[in-house]
XYZ file of C-alpha atoms in Angstrom:
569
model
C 110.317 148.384 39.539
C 111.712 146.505 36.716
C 110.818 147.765 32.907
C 108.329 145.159 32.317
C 106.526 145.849 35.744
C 106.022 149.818 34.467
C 105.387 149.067 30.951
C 102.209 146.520 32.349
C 100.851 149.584 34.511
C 101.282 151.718 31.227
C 98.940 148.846 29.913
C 96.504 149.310 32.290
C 96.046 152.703 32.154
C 95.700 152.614 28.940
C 93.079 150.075 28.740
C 90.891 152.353 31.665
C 91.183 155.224 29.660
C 90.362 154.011 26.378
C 87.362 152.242 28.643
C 86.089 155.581 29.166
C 85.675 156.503 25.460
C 86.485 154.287 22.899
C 84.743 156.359 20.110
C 86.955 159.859 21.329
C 90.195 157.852 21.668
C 89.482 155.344 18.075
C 91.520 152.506 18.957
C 94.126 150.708 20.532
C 96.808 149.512 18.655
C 97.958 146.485 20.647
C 101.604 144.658 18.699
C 101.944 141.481 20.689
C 101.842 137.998 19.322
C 99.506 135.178 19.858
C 100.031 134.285 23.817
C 99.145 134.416 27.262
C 100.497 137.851 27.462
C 98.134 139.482 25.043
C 95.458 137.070 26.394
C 95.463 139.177 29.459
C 94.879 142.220 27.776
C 91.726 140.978 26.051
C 90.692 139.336 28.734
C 90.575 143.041 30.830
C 89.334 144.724 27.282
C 86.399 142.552 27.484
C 86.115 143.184 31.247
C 86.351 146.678 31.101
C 84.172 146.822 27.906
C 81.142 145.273 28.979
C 77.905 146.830 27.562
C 79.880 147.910 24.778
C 78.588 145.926 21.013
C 82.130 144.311 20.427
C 82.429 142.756 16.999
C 85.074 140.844 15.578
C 85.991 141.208 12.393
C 88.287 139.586 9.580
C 91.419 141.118 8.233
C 89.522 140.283 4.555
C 86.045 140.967 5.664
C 83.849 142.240 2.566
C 82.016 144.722 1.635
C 78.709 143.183 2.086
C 79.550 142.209 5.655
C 81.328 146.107 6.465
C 78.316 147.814 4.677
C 75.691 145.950 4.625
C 74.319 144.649 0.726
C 70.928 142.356 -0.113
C 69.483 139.664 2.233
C 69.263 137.251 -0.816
C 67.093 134.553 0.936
C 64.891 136.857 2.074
C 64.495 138.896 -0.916
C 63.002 135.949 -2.618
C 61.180 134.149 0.363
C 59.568 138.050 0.235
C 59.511 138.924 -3.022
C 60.765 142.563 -2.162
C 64.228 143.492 -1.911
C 65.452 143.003 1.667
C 68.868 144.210 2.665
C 71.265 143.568 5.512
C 72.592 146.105 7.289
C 76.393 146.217 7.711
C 78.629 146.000 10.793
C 79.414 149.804 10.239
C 76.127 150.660 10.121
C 75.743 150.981 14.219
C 78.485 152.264 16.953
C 80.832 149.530 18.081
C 84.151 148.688 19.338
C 85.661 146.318 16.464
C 88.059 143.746 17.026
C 90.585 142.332 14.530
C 92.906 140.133 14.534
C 96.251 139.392 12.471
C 95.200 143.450 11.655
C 98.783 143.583 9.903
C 97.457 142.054 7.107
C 94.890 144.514 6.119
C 95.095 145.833 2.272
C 94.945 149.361 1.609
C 91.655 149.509 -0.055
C 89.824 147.714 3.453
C 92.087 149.826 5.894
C 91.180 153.625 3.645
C 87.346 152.034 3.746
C 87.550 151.215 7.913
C 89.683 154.693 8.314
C 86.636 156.632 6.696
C 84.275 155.028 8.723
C 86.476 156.114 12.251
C 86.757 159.445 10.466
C 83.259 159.648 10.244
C 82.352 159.627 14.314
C 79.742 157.370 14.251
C 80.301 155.570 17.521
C 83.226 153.163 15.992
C 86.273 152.402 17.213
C 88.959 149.380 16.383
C 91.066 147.475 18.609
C 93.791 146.320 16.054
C 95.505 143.453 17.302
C 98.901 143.413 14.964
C 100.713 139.834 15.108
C 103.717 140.788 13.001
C 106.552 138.337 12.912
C 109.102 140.851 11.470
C 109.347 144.834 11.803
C 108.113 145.333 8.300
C 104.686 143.754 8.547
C 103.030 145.903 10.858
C 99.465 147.586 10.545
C 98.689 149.952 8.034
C 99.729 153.705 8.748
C 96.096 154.903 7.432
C 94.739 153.182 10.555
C 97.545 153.501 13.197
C 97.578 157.174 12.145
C 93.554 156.921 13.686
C 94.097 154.785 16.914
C 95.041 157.160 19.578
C 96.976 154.515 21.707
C 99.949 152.097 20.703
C 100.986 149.570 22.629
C 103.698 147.269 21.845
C 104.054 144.159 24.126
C 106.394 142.021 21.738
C 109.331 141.835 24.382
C 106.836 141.651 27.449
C 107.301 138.921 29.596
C 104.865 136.962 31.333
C 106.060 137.418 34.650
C 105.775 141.001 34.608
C 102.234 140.896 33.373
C 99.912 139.459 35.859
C 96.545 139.460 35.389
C 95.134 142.907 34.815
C 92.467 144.276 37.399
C 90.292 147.033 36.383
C 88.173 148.785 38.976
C 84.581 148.370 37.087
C 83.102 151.283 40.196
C 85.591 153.559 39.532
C 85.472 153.321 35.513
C 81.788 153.978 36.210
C 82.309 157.052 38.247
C 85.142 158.348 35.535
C 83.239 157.501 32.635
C 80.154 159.850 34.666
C 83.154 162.782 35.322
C 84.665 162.914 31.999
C 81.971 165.277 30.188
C 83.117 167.616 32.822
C 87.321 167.434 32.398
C 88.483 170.927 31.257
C 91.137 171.234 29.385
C 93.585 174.478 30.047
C 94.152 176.923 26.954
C 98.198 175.945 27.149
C 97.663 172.221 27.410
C 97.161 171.931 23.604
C 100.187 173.948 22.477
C 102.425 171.936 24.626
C 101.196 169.021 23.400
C 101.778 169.991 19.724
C 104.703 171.178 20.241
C 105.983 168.107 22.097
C 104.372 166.466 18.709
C 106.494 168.487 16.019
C 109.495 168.105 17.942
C 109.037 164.502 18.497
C 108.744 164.410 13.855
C 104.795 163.668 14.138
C 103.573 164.889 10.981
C 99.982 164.098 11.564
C 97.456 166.421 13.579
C 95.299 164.043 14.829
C 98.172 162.596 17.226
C 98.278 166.216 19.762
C 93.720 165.801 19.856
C 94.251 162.077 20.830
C 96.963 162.824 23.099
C 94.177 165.691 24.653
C 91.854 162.763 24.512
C 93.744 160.442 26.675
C 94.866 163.388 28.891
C 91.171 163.841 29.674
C 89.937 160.297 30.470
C 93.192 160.131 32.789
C 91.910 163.695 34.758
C 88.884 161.321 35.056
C 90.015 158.577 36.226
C 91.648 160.720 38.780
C 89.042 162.103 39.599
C 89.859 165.477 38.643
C 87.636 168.036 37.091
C 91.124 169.509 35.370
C 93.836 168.123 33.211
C 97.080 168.221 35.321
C 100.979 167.494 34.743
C 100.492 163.603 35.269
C 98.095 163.576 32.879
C 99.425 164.970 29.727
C 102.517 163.059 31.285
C 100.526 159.805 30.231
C 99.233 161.056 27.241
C 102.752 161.560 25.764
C 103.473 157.796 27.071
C 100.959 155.827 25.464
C 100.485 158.108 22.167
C 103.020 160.800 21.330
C 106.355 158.888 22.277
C 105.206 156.030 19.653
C 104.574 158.131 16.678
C 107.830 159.607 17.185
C 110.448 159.562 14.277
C 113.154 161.653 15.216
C 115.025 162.217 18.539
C 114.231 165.461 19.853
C 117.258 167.899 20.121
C 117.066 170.013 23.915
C 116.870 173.445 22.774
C 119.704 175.931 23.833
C 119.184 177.509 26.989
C 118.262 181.486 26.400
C 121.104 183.895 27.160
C 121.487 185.073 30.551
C 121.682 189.073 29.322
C 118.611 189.856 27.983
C 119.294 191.418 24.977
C 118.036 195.295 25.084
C 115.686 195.628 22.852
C 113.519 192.695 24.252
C 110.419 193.570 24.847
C 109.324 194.466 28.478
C 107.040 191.433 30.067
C 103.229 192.319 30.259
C 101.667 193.936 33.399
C 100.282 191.597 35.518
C 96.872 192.001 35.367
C 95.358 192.816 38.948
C 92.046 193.438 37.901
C 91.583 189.787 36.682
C 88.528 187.603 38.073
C 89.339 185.393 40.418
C 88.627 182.278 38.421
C 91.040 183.436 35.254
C 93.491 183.788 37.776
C 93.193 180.613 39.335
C 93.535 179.432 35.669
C 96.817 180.893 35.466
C 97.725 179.559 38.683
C 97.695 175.698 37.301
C 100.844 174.798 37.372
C 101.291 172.306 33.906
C 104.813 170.878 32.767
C 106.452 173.006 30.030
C 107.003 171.091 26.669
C 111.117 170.161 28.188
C 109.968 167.806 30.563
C 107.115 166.513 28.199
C 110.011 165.655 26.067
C 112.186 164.169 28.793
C 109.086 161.639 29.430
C 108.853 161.410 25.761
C 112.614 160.657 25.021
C 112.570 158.259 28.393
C 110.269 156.364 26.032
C 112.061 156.157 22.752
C 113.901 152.847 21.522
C 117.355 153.065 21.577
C 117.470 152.035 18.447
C 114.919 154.323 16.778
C 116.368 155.633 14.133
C 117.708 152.194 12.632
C 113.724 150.791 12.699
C 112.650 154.062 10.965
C 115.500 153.539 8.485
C 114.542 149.847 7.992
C 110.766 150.599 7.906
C 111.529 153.104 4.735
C 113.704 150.999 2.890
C 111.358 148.114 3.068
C 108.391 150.494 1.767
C 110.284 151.812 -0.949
C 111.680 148.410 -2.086
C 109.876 147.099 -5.183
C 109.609 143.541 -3.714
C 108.551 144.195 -0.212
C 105.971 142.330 0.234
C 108.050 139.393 1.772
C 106.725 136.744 -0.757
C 106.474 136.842 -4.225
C 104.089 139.187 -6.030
C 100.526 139.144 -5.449
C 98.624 138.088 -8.314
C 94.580 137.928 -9.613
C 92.834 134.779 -11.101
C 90.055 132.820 -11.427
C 90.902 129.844 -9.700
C 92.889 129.790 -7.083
C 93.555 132.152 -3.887
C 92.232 134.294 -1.079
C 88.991 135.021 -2.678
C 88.272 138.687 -3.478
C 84.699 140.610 -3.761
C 83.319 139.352 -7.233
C 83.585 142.113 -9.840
C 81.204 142.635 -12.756
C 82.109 141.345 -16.539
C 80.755 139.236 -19.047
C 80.743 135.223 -18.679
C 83.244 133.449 -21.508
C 87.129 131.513 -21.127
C 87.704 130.552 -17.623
C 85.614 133.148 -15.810
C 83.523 131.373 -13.311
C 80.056 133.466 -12.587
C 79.073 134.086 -9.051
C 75.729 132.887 -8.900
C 74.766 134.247 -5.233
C 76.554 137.709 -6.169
C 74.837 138.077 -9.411
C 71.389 137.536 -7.978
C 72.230 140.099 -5.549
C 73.144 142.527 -7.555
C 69.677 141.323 -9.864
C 67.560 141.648 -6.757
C 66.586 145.522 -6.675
C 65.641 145.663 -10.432
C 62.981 142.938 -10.351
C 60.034 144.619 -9.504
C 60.574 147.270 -12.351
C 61.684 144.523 -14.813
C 58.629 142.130 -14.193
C 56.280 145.098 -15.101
C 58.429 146.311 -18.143
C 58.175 142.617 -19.426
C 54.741 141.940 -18.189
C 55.828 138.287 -17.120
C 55.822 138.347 -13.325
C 56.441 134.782 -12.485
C 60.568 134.610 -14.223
C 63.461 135.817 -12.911
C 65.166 138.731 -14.739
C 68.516 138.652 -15.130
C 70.239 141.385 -17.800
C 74.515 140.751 -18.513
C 74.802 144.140 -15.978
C 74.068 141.596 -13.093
C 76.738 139.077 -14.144
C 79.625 138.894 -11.257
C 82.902 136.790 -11.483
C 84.718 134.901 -8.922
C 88.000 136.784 -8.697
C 90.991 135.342 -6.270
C 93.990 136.090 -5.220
C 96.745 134.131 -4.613
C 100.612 135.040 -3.903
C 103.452 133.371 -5.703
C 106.604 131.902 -4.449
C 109.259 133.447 -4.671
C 112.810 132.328 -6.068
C 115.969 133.301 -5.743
C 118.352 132.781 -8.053
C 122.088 132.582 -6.694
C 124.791 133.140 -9.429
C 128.242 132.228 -7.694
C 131.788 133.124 -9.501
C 133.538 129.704 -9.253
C 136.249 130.707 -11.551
C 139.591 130.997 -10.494
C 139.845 134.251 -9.607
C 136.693 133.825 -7.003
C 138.150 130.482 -5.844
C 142.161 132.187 -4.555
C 140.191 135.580 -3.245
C 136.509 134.908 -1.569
C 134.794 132.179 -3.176
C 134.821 130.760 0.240
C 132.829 133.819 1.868
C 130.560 133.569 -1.006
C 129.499 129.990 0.077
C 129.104 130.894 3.521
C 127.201 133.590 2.409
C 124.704 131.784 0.491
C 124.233 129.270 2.926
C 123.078 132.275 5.309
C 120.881 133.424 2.599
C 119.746 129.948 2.451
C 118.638 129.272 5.721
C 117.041 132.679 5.911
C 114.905 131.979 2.703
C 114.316 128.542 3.924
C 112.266 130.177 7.184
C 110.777 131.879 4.623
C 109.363 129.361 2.334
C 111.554 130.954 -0.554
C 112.790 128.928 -3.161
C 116.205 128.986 -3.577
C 118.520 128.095 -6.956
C 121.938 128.055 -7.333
C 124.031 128.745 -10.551
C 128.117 128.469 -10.511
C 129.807 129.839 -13.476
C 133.568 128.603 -14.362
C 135.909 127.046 -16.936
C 134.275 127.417 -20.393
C 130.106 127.792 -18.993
C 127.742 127.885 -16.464
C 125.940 124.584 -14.241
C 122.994 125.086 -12.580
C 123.934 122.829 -9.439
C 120.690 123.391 -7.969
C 116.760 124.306 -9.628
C 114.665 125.768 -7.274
C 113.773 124.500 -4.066
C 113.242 124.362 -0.561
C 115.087 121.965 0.559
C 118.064 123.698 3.004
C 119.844 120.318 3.616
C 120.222 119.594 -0.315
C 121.433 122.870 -1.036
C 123.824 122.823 1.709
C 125.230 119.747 0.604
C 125.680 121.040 -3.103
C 127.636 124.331 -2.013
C 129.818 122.252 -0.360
C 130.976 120.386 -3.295
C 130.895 123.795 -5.418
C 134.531 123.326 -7.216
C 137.019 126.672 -7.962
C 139.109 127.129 -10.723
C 139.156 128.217 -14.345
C 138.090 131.472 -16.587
C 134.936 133.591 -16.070
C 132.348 132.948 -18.498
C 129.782 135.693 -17.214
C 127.688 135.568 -19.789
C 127.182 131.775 -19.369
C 126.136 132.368 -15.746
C 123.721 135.055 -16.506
C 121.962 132.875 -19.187
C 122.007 130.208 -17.122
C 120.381 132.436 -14.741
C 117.863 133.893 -17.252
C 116.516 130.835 -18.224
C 116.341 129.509 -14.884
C 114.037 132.379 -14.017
C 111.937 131.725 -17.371
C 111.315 128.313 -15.903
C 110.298 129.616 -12.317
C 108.258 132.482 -13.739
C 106.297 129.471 -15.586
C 105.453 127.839 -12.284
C 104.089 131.096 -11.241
C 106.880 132.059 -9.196
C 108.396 135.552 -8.634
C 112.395 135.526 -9.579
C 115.092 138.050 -8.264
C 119.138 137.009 -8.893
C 122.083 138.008 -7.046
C 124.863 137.662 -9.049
C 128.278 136.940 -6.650
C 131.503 137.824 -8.615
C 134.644 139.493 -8.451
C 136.239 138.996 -11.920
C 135.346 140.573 -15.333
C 134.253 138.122 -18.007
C 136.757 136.781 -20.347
C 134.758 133.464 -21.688
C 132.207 134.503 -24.353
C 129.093 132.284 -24.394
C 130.859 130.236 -27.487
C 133.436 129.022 -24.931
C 136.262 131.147 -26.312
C 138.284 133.024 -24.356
C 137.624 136.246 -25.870
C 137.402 138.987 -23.413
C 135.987 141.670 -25.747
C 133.128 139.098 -27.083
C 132.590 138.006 -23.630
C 131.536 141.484 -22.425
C 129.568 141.975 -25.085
C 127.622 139.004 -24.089
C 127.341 139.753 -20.499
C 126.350 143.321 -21.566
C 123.103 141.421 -23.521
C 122.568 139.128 -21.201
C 122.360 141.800 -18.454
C 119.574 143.955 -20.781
C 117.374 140.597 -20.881
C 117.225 140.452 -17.070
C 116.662 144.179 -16.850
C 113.741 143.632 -19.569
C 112.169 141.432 -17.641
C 111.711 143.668 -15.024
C 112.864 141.365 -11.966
C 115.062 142.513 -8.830
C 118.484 141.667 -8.632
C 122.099 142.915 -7.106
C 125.463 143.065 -8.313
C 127.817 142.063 -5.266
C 131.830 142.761 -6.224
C 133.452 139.999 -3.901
C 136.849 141.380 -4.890
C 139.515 142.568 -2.399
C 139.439 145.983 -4.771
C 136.121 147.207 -7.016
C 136.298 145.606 -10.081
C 136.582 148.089 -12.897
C 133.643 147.255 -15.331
C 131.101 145.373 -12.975
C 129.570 148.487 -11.861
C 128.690 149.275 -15.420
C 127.436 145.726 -16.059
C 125.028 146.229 -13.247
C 123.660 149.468 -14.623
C 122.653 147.151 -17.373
C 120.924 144.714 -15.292
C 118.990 147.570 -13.686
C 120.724 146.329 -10.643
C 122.241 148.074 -7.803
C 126.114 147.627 -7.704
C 127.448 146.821 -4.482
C 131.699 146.252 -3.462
C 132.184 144.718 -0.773
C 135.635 144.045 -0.331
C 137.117 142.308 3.167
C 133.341 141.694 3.797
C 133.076 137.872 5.503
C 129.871 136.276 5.333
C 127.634 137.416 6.949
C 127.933 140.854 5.460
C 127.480 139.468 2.314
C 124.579 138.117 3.460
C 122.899 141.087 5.007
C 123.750 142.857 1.738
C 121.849 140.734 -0.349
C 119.289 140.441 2.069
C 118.842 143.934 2.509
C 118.091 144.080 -1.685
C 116.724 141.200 -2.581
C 114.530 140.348 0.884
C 113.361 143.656 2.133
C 110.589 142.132 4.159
């Protein structure tokens, strides 16, 4: 059986036993992108959840809709207040889509309401292009079963069948499923081994241990269950390869103590207990580790730099207005500039003081609306981002690695093309700096201009960085979010006169290196030289920059480096 084929009947397990329960077990976090692949598995979730109140719900759903707010139409066809009641409000098996955009504040408000145990439970289908944009950990933490299809292939997954008699019959069973006193310890330990931090992933594993006894038709948990349950929800949470602990010494040391008496006098059923004969926590780990990515601990490595960059959002930063956007939940403030009032939001939030206000005023037939009711339209909308390229064309760069630092730009080109980045480009040389190309998006153009980019000449630094600095101005203005990689492996001897004065021309860079740094943008210092240059790393502390040598690196390295700092996610 081919990888594919056992990672489908993983699938289908999964969905019976979530099935079951959905409210015990809290979700199913299913990674797979738009396609006939994860069609299937909605098309058996729906099969297998029939009965069930599924409700689909928006990645930037409101309030109003989550929790329910005032039924403004009828409030004033009834003259009372009248409120809805919110999707929350009654148990259900949510569904939403693109989940890995979620903000915070609606994934902590969806995670309380799973925390609660009201009946809820969230299928979160994640449609994340890249690693980084995956589902927030606050929910993932609360869905008991992952499931990651993105290199499934279609002809391993045929259509899933799901036995609706036998789910019956299991769903009937499961009250009954007892769970043995060790099965829980094994499972946490399996869980701290495996670097779970969180306590709720051992219960869920217990969870979907249980619903698999049932669907066995077992009254007991046994080995292939908790087998299962470290498959589909321990093995996915893990972030650290397990380590096989050192087999005890043969020679009993003599001061161990002496095993228990076996108790004879037991009753027959605790000893029948004893009798079950459940995996130790090795061979849950074996399954476990069977289960791990190779490559774990480079994703778990990527995943943390790209949360601790500042600009990992993969776009430019997000930003609030009143115009333009994604729009927001209307917030409460005073009318005046270019606030625009939310007229439906306001009467809402006028509705329940009507009654009270009509008597205090004595004038029943008006509407009363105080400046507490006023709401605002609020948007937001996220800005481009540009990158600013600032090449060393001066001699130096042009006899050592101007030529890697072309092909290295073009890489970061095409890359922040797919993107929808805007790129600039800013060579430095002679007696100043040329911006050969303002910001844009067009790959071919840019392409075109690095390949007339000329060599030769001093290093006027300081030029480039101005150049740069001004550039950025002009894209912040636009609404754009800036970052600069400055490419270079020669210290500045051209001061921003055009004099070849090397002491002046540090000076310069030094300043023009604060005024990027003061401006609070990201940026990297890459040292193209064939040896560090002495002085760059210092200039780079001034930019608030991370330094980076990277001598005998071709292309392509460059290009990671940069796009590692710059282009986290």
């Amino acid at each position: 059986m081919s990888g594919g084929e056992e990672r489908w009947q993983r699938v289908n397990l999964a969905l019976a036993c979530f099935a079951l329960d959905p409210a015990a077990l809290g979700g199913i976090w299913l990674r797979a992108r738009v396609g006939p692949v994860r069609d299937r598995v909605q098309d058996a979730l729906h099969t297998a959840l029939q009965g069930l109140n599924l409700r689909r719900i928006h990645p930037g759903i409101g309030d109003d809709a989550l929790f329910g707010g005032v039924d403004l139409s009828a409030t004033l066809a009834e003259g009372r207040v009248v409120r809805t009641r919110g999707l929350l409000g009654d148990p259900a098996v949510l569904v939403m889509p693109m989940a890995e955009r979620v903000k915070p504040g609606l994934a902590a408000r969806l995670a309380a309401a799973l925390d609660a145990r009201k009946g809820l439970s969230l299928i979160a289908l994640d449609e994340g292009a890249e690693p980084e944009e995956r589902l927030s950990s606050a929910l993932a933490d609360r869905l008991a079963i992952h499931l990651d299809l993105a290199q499934q292939g279609l002809t391993a997954s045929p259509e899933l069948a799901l036995d609706m008699e036998a789910l019956a019959e299991a769903r009937a069973l499961l009250p009954r499923v007892t769970v043995p006193d060790s099965a829980i310890a094994e499972l946490a330990e399996v869980a701290a081994r495996l670097g779970i931090g969180s306590l709720r992933a051992p219960l869920q594993a217990l969870a979907v241990a249980r619903a698999s006894a049932a669907l066995s038709g077992e009254d007991c948990i046994e080995s292939a269950d908790l087998l299962l349950a470290v498959e589909l929800v321990l093995a996915p949470r893990a972030t650290q390869i397990p380590e096989t602990e050192q087999s005890a010494p043969e020679d009993s040391p003599e001061d161990a103590p002496e095993p228990p008496p076996e108790a004879e006098d037991k009753p027959e059923t605790e000893q029948d207990e004893d009798r079950i004969d459940l995996p130790p926590a090795e061979m849950l780990l074996e399954a476990a580790k069977a289960m791990l990515p190779p490559d774990l601990l480079a994703r778990l490595a990527a995943g943390r730099a790209a949360r601790s960059s500042p600009s990992a959002s993969g776009s430019g930063a997000a930003k609030k207005g009143n115009h333009r956007g994604r729009p927001l939940p209307s917030r409460a403030g005073r009318p005046g500039g270019d606030a625009r009032v939310d007229l439906v939001a306001t009467l809402r939030a006028a509705a329940p003081w009507q009654p009270m206000r009509r008597k205090l005023a004595d004038q029943p037939d008006r509407l009363h609306i105080r400046m507490s009711d006023i709401r605002l339209r609020q948007f937001e909308e996220t800005s481009d981002r540009a990158i600013i390229f600032v090449v060393d064309a001066s001699g130096s760069a042009a006899l050592a690695r101007l030529g890697e630092a072309k092909g290295a730009v073009e890489l970061l080109l095409g890359e922040a093309y797919a993107r929808r980045d805007h790129v600039a480009l800013v060579a430095f040389r002679g007696e100043g700096a040329e911006v050969l190309l303002p910001p844009t998006r067009s790959l071919v153009q840019t392409k075109r201009r690095l390949s007339q980019l000329p060599g030769g000449g001093g290093t006027p630094l300081a030029a480039g960085l101005k150049a740069a600095l001004e550039l950025a101005l002009l894209a912040q203005g636009k609404g754009m979010t800036p970052s600069v990689a400055l490419l270079t492996d020669g210290r500045a001897n051209v001061d921003l006169s055009g004099s070849a004065d090397r002491a002046q021309a540090g000076e310069d860079a030094t300043a023009m290196a604060r005024a990027i740094r003061a401006r609070g943008w990201p940026a990297i210092v890459i040292d193209t030289g064939l040896r560090p240059t002495r002085g760059l790393d210092a200039l780079a502390r001034e930019m608030g920059a991370p330094y980076l040598p990277l001598p005998r690196a071709d292309a392509r390295s460059l290009s990671a480096a940069v796009d590692a700092s710059l282009t986290p996610a």
